[in-house]
Short mmCIF file of N, CA and C in Angstrom, two decimals:
data_model
loop_
_atom_site.label_atom_id
_atom_site.label_comp_id
_atom_site.label_asym_id
_atom_site.label_seq_id
_atom_site.Cartn_x
_atom_site.Cartn_y
_atom_site.Cartn_z
N GLN A 1 -92.98 5.28 87.98
CA GLN A 1 -91.96 5.72 88.92
C GLN A 1 -92.46 6.86 89.67
N VAL A 2 -91.82 7.18 90.82
CA VAL A 2 -92.14 8.32 91.65
C VAL A 2 -91.42 9.59 91.12
N GLN A 3 -92.22 10.65 91.03
CA GLN A 3 -91.58 11.92 90.63
C GLN A 3 -91.80 12.98 91.62
N LEU A 4 -90.88 13.88 91.77
CA LEU A 4 -90.94 15.17 92.56
C LEU A 4 -90.94 16.30 91.65
N VAL A 5 -91.89 17.18 91.87
CA VAL A 5 -91.88 18.37 91.01
C VAL A 5 -91.93 19.65 91.90
N GLU A 6 -91.00 20.52 91.66
CA GLU A 6 -90.86 21.76 92.49
C GLU A 6 -91.53 22.92 91.76
N SER A 7 -91.95 23.94 92.43
CA SER A 7 -92.48 25.08 91.88
C SER A 7 -92.28 26.27 92.89
N GLY A 8 -92.37 27.49 92.36
CA GLY A 8 -92.33 28.63 93.19
C GLY A 8 -91.04 29.42 93.15
N GLY A 9 -90.06 28.99 92.38
CA GLY A 9 -88.87 29.72 92.27
C GLY A 9 -89.11 30.96 91.41
N GLY A 10 -88.11 31.76 91.40
CA GLY A 10 -88.19 33.04 90.52
C GLY A 10 -87.24 34.09 91.02
N LEU A 11 -87.50 35.26 90.55
CA LEU A 11 -86.63 36.42 90.94
C LEU A 11 -87.20 37.17 92.14
N VAL A 12 -86.37 37.44 93.10
CA VAL A 12 -86.76 38.14 94.23
C VAL A 12 -85.67 39.14 94.66
N GLN A 13 -86.02 40.28 95.20
CA GLN A 13 -85.04 41.24 95.67
C GLN A 13 -84.47 40.81 97.04
N PRO A 14 -83.25 41.28 97.29
CA PRO A 14 -82.72 40.99 98.66
C PRO A 14 -83.72 41.42 99.71
N GLY A 15 -83.89 40.59 100.71
CA GLY A 15 -84.82 40.89 101.79
C GLY A 15 -86.23 40.39 101.52
N GLY A 16 -86.45 39.90 100.28
CA GLY A 16 -87.74 39.46 99.90
C GLY A 16 -88.09 38.00 100.30
N SER A 17 -89.20 37.54 99.96
CA SER A 17 -89.63 36.22 100.38
C SER A 17 -90.14 35.38 99.15
N LEU A 18 -90.01 34.09 99.23
CA LEU A 18 -90.53 33.14 98.29
C LEU A 18 -91.05 31.95 99.06
N ARG A 19 -92.04 31.30 98.41
CA ARG A 19 -92.55 29.99 98.97
C ARG A 19 -92.42 29.02 97.90
N LEU A 20 -91.65 27.90 98.18
CA LEU A 20 -91.40 26.80 97.32
C LEU A 20 -92.30 25.66 97.65
N SER A 21 -92.82 24.94 96.61
CA SER A 21 -93.69 23.83 96.85
C SER A 21 -93.06 22.58 96.04
N CYS A 22 -93.23 21.46 96.66
CA CYS A 22 -92.80 20.21 96.05
C CYS A 22 -93.95 19.18 96.20
N THR A 23 -94.27 18.49 95.15
CA THR A 23 -95.33 17.50 95.14
C THR A 23 -94.73 16.16 94.62
N ALA A 24 -94.88 15.13 95.36
CA ALA A 24 -94.59 13.76 94.97
C ALA A 24 -95.79 13.06 94.28
N SER A 25 -95.50 12.40 93.21
CA SER A 25 -96.60 11.63 92.52
C SER A 25 -96.12 10.30 92.01
N GLY A 26 -97.03 9.44 91.72
CA GLY A 26 -96.82 8.11 91.37
C GLY A 26 -97.35 7.14 92.45
N TYR A 27 -96.95 5.94 92.32
CA TYR A 27 -97.43 4.93 93.37
C TYR A 27 -96.56 5.04 94.58
N ILE A 28 -97.23 5.49 95.60
CA ILE A 28 -96.49 5.78 96.82
C ILE A 28 -97.29 5.14 98.01
N PHE A 29 -96.65 4.37 98.82
CA PHE A 29 -97.17 3.89 100.03
C PHE A 29 -96.96 4.83 101.16
N SER A 30 -95.76 5.32 101.31
CA SER A 30 -95.40 6.23 102.33
C SER A 30 -94.18 6.98 101.96
N ILE A 31 -94.03 8.10 102.66
CA ILE A 31 -92.80 8.87 102.50
C ILE A 31 -92.17 9.14 103.91
N TYR A 32 -90.95 8.67 104.05
CA TYR A 32 -90.33 8.79 105.28
C TYR A 32 -89.74 10.18 105.55
N SER A 33 -89.11 10.75 104.58
CA SER A 33 -88.49 12.08 104.72
C SER A 33 -88.73 12.87 103.46
N MET A 34 -88.79 14.22 103.64
CA MET A 34 -88.77 15.14 102.56
C MET A 34 -87.85 16.26 103.01
N ALA A 35 -87.12 16.83 102.01
CA ALA A 35 -86.11 17.78 102.31
C ALA A 35 -85.99 18.75 101.17
N TRP A 36 -85.40 19.89 101.43
CA TRP A 36 -84.90 20.86 100.49
C TRP A 36 -83.39 21.01 100.50
N TYR A 37 -82.81 20.91 99.28
CA TYR A 37 -81.43 21.19 99.12
C TYR A 37 -81.30 22.33 98.18
N ARG A 38 -80.05 22.93 98.13
CA ARG A 38 -79.83 23.96 97.18
C ARG A 38 -78.38 23.81 96.66
N GLN A 39 -78.17 24.30 95.44
CA GLN A 39 -76.83 24.19 94.83
C GLN A 39 -76.60 25.44 94.03
N ALA A 40 -75.65 26.20 94.40
CA ALA A 40 -75.21 27.40 93.63
C ALA A 40 -74.16 27.03 92.64
N PRO A 41 -73.93 27.77 91.60
CA PRO A 41 -72.88 27.52 90.56
C PRO A 41 -71.52 27.35 91.26
N GLY A 42 -70.84 26.27 90.97
CA GLY A 42 -69.51 25.96 91.42
C GLY A 42 -69.49 25.51 92.89
N LYS A 43 -70.67 25.27 93.53
CA LYS A 43 -70.73 24.87 94.86
C LYS A 43 -71.32 23.47 95.04
N GLN A 44 -71.08 22.80 96.16
CA GLN A 44 -71.69 21.57 96.46
C GLN A 44 -73.10 21.75 96.86
N ARG A 45 -73.94 20.70 96.56
CA ARG A 45 -75.24 20.74 97.02
C ARG A 45 -75.27 20.67 98.54
N GLU A 46 -76.20 21.49 99.14
CA GLU A 46 -76.25 21.55 100.58
C GLU A 46 -77.71 21.33 101.06
N LEU A 47 -77.78 20.71 102.22
CA LEU A 47 -79.08 20.50 102.79
C LEU A 47 -79.56 21.83 103.48
N VAL A 48 -80.76 22.23 103.19
CA VAL A 48 -81.34 23.48 103.70
C VAL A 48 -82.30 23.19 104.87
N ALA A 49 -83.15 22.32 104.67
CA ALA A 49 -84.10 21.94 105.70
C ALA A 49 -84.68 20.56 105.36
N ALA A 50 -85.22 19.86 106.41
CA ALA A 50 -85.72 18.58 106.28
C ALA A 50 -86.77 18.18 107.31
N VAL A 51 -87.71 17.32 106.91
CA VAL A 51 -88.60 16.70 107.91
C VAL A 51 -88.43 15.25 107.74
N THR A 52 -88.15 14.52 108.80
CA THR A 52 -87.83 13.15 108.73
C THR A 52 -88.66 12.38 109.83
N GLY A 53 -89.47 11.40 109.32
CA GLY A 53 -90.23 10.60 110.27
C GLY A 53 -91.11 11.45 111.10
N ARG A 54 -91.07 11.24 112.42
CA ARG A 54 -91.88 12.00 113.38
C ARG A 54 -91.04 13.11 114.06
N ARG A 55 -89.87 13.31 113.65
CA ARG A 55 -89.05 14.31 114.19
C ARG A 55 -89.48 15.75 113.87
N PRO A 56 -89.15 16.71 114.74
CA PRO A 56 -89.40 18.07 114.33
C PRO A 56 -88.44 18.42 113.12
N PRO A 57 -88.84 19.47 112.40
CA PRO A 57 -88.02 19.94 111.27
C PRO A 57 -86.63 20.33 111.67
N SER A 58 -85.66 20.10 110.76
CA SER A 58 -84.35 20.53 111.01
C SER A 58 -83.85 21.47 109.94
N TYR A 59 -82.97 22.38 110.26
CA TYR A 59 -82.58 23.47 109.36
C TYR A 59 -81.03 23.64 109.41
N ALA A 60 -80.55 24.05 108.22
CA ALA A 60 -79.14 24.59 108.26
C ALA A 60 -78.99 25.80 109.13
N ASP A 61 -77.93 25.92 109.77
CA ASP A 61 -77.72 27.07 110.71
C ASP A 61 -77.92 28.39 109.99
N THR A 62 -77.55 28.44 108.77
CA THR A 62 -77.65 29.67 108.05
C THR A 62 -79.04 30.15 107.74
N VAL A 63 -79.99 29.28 107.81
CA VAL A 63 -81.34 29.67 107.46
C VAL A 63 -82.38 29.64 108.72
N LYS A 64 -81.81 29.29 109.84
CA LYS A 64 -82.69 29.18 111.03
C LYS A 64 -83.24 30.52 111.29
N GLY A 65 -84.56 30.52 111.58
CA GLY A 65 -85.26 31.79 111.95
C GLY A 65 -85.76 32.51 110.70
N ARG A 66 -85.35 32.12 109.57
CA ARG A 66 -85.84 32.80 108.35
C ARG A 66 -86.55 31.88 107.39
N PHE A 67 -86.25 30.62 107.39
CA PHE A 67 -86.86 29.57 106.55
C PHE A 67 -87.75 28.66 107.44
N THR A 68 -88.84 28.23 106.77
CA THR A 68 -89.74 27.26 107.43
C THR A 68 -90.13 26.19 106.49
N ILE A 69 -89.85 24.95 106.90
CA ILE A 69 -90.26 23.77 106.09
C ILE A 69 -91.52 23.23 106.75
N SER A 70 -92.43 22.80 105.93
CA SER A 70 -93.66 22.18 106.32
C SER A 70 -94.06 21.07 105.37
N ARG A 71 -94.77 20.03 105.90
CA ARG A 71 -95.11 18.92 105.09
C ARG A 71 -96.52 18.53 105.27
N ASP A 72 -97.19 18.27 104.19
CA ASP A 72 -98.56 17.78 104.21
C ASP A 72 -98.49 16.29 103.80
N ASN A 73 -98.46 15.41 104.75
CA ASN A 73 -98.32 13.96 104.45
C ASN A 73 -99.48 13.38 103.63
N ALA A 74 -100.62 13.80 103.83
CA ALA A 74 -101.81 13.33 103.03
C ALA A 74 -101.66 13.69 101.60
N LYS A 75 -101.12 14.86 101.30
CA LYS A 75 -100.99 15.29 99.91
C LYS A 75 -99.63 15.03 99.31
N TYR A 76 -98.74 14.44 100.01
CA TYR A 76 -97.40 14.14 99.55
C TYR A 76 -96.74 15.44 99.11
N MET A 77 -96.82 16.45 99.88
CA MET A 77 -96.24 17.76 99.56
C MET A 77 -95.36 18.28 100.64
N VAL A 78 -94.38 19.04 100.35
CA VAL A 78 -93.54 19.79 101.24
C VAL A 78 -93.39 21.18 100.71
N TYR A 79 -93.25 22.11 101.64
CA TYR A 79 -93.12 23.51 101.29
C TYR A 79 -91.82 24.12 101.99
N LEU A 80 -91.35 25.13 101.39
CA LEU A 80 -90.29 25.90 101.96
C LEU A 80 -90.66 27.43 101.86
N GLN A 81 -90.89 27.93 103.07
CA GLN A 81 -91.14 29.42 103.14
C GLN A 81 -89.82 30.11 103.38
N MET A 82 -89.37 30.88 102.56
CA MET A 82 -88.04 31.65 102.63
C MET A 82 -88.33 33.13 102.74
N ASN A 83 -87.84 33.60 103.94
CA ASN A 83 -87.94 35.04 104.17
C ASN A 83 -86.50 35.67 104.34
N SER A 84 -86.44 37.00 104.06
CA SER A 84 -85.24 37.71 104.25
C SER A 84 -84.19 37.14 103.36
N LEU A 85 -84.41 36.83 102.17
CA LEU A 85 -83.45 36.22 101.30
C LEU A 85 -82.30 37.11 101.01
N GLU A 86 -81.12 36.46 100.95
CA GLU A 86 -79.90 37.14 100.73
C GLU A 86 -79.29 36.74 99.37
N PRO A 87 -78.50 37.63 98.70
CA PRO A 87 -77.97 37.30 97.40
C PRO A 87 -77.19 35.91 97.38
N GLU A 88 -76.46 35.67 98.38
CA GLU A 88 -75.67 34.43 98.39
C GLU A 88 -76.53 33.16 98.47
N GLU A 89 -77.82 33.36 98.64
CA GLU A 89 -78.75 32.18 98.74
C GLU A 89 -79.40 31.88 97.41
N ALA A 90 -79.04 32.65 96.32
CA ALA A 90 -79.48 32.33 94.99
C ALA A 90 -78.90 30.97 94.62
N ALA A 91 -79.76 30.08 94.09
CA ALA A 91 -79.33 28.83 93.77
C ALA A 91 -80.48 28.02 93.12
N VAL A 92 -80.19 26.85 92.63
CA VAL A 92 -81.25 25.97 92.26
C VAL A 92 -81.67 25.10 93.55
N TYR A 93 -82.90 25.21 93.83
CA TYR A 93 -83.45 24.49 95.02
C TYR A 93 -84.06 23.20 94.62
N TYR A 94 -83.64 22.13 95.25
CA TYR A 94 -84.08 20.77 94.87
C TYR A 94 -84.95 20.12 96.04
N CYS A 95 -85.91 19.43 95.64
CA CYS A 95 -86.74 18.65 96.55
C CYS A 95 -86.18 17.28 96.59
N ASN A 96 -86.14 16.67 97.76
CA ASN A 96 -85.63 15.35 97.97
C ASN A 96 -86.57 14.54 98.85
N ALA A 97 -86.76 13.27 98.56
CA ALA A 97 -87.66 12.42 99.37
C ALA A 97 -87.09 11.03 99.44
N HIS A 98 -87.41 10.32 100.52
CA HIS A 98 -87.20 8.90 100.56
C HIS A 98 -88.58 8.28 100.62
N VAL A 99 -88.90 7.51 99.55
CA VAL A 99 -90.23 7.09 99.28
C VAL A 99 -90.30 5.50 99.36
N GLN A 100 -91.32 5.03 100.00
CA GLN A 100 -91.61 3.58 100.07
C GLN A 100 -92.77 3.31 99.10
N ALA A 101 -92.60 2.49 98.06
CA ALA A 101 -93.63 2.23 97.17
C ALA A 101 -94.61 1.12 97.60
N VAL A 102 -93.99 0.14 98.36
CA VAL A 102 -94.78 -1.02 98.85
C VAL A 102 -94.42 -1.19 100.36
N ARG A 103 -95.45 -1.49 101.14
CA ARG A 103 -95.22 -1.65 102.55
C ARG A 103 -94.20 -2.76 102.84
N GLY A 104 -93.25 -2.42 103.67
CA GLY A 104 -92.15 -3.34 103.94
C GLY A 104 -90.99 -3.28 103.01
N ASP A 105 -91.12 -2.61 101.87
CA ASP A 105 -90.05 -2.48 100.95
C ASP A 105 -89.09 -1.42 101.37
N ARG A 106 -87.99 -1.34 100.77
CA ARG A 106 -86.98 -0.36 101.09
C ARG A 106 -87.40 1.06 100.59
N TYR A 107 -86.80 2.07 101.11
CA TYR A 107 -87.11 3.40 100.72
C TYR A 107 -86.15 3.81 99.60
N ILE A 108 -86.72 4.45 98.57
CA ILE A 108 -86.01 4.84 97.45
C ILE A 108 -85.82 6.40 97.55
N GLU A 109 -84.60 6.83 97.25
CA GLU A 109 -84.31 8.26 97.21
C GLU A 109 -84.70 8.84 95.86
N VAL A 110 -85.48 9.93 95.89
CA VAL A 110 -85.95 10.57 94.71
C VAL A 110 -85.57 12.05 94.78
N TRP A 111 -85.28 12.61 93.62
CA TRP A 111 -84.89 13.97 93.49
C TRP A 111 -85.80 14.67 92.49
N GLY A 112 -86.15 15.98 92.71
CA GLY A 112 -86.88 16.71 91.78
C GLY A 112 -85.86 17.35 90.80
N GLN A 113 -86.35 18.01 89.82
CA GLN A 113 -85.54 18.63 88.76
C GLN A 113 -84.95 20.00 89.20
N GLY A 114 -85.50 20.54 90.20
CA GLY A 114 -84.96 21.75 90.74
C GLY A 114 -85.76 22.98 90.24
N THR A 115 -85.74 24.09 91.07
CA THR A 115 -86.41 25.32 90.73
C THR A 115 -85.46 26.43 91.11
N LEU A 116 -85.25 27.38 90.08
CA LEU A 116 -84.20 28.36 90.25
C LEU A 116 -84.66 29.52 91.10
N VAL A 117 -83.93 29.89 92.08
CA VAL A 117 -84.20 31.11 92.88
C VAL A 117 -83.09 32.11 92.65
N THR A 118 -83.46 33.32 92.19
CA THR A 118 -82.54 34.35 91.90
C THR A 118 -82.80 35.49 92.81
N VAL A 119 -81.80 35.97 93.56
CA VAL A 119 -81.91 37.03 94.52
C VAL A 119 -81.00 38.12 94.04
N SER A 120 -81.64 39.20 93.46
CA SER A 120 -80.97 40.34 92.87
C SER A 120 -81.83 41.56 92.86
N SER A 121 -81.12 42.69 92.87
CA SER A 121 -81.81 44.03 92.76
C SER A 121 -81.94 44.41 91.41
#
């Protein structure tokens, strides 16, 4: 099966930066979209940033200008550069992808296990 594994989470002070990475592995023909979500305790999971098909990256309004998503299609990887982090952005950050295992087959949604980002002094 296809797996997504995130890395790069940790403790950062307010105003600091982190770079998250996500790697897809397994038998993969193509990946249509890759995205980052986050979920804080007691909150719904929300979309942070995404790259879909040939479209330019999209971002939640709250992170525009501070976060940057990038994808390496050849390596099946996606990154999230997070700058000027705020305490309310502490959450588990999840990688998401829609993966095609065989040409012409349907895309399967896959989730990573998440990586914890803590923003605190």
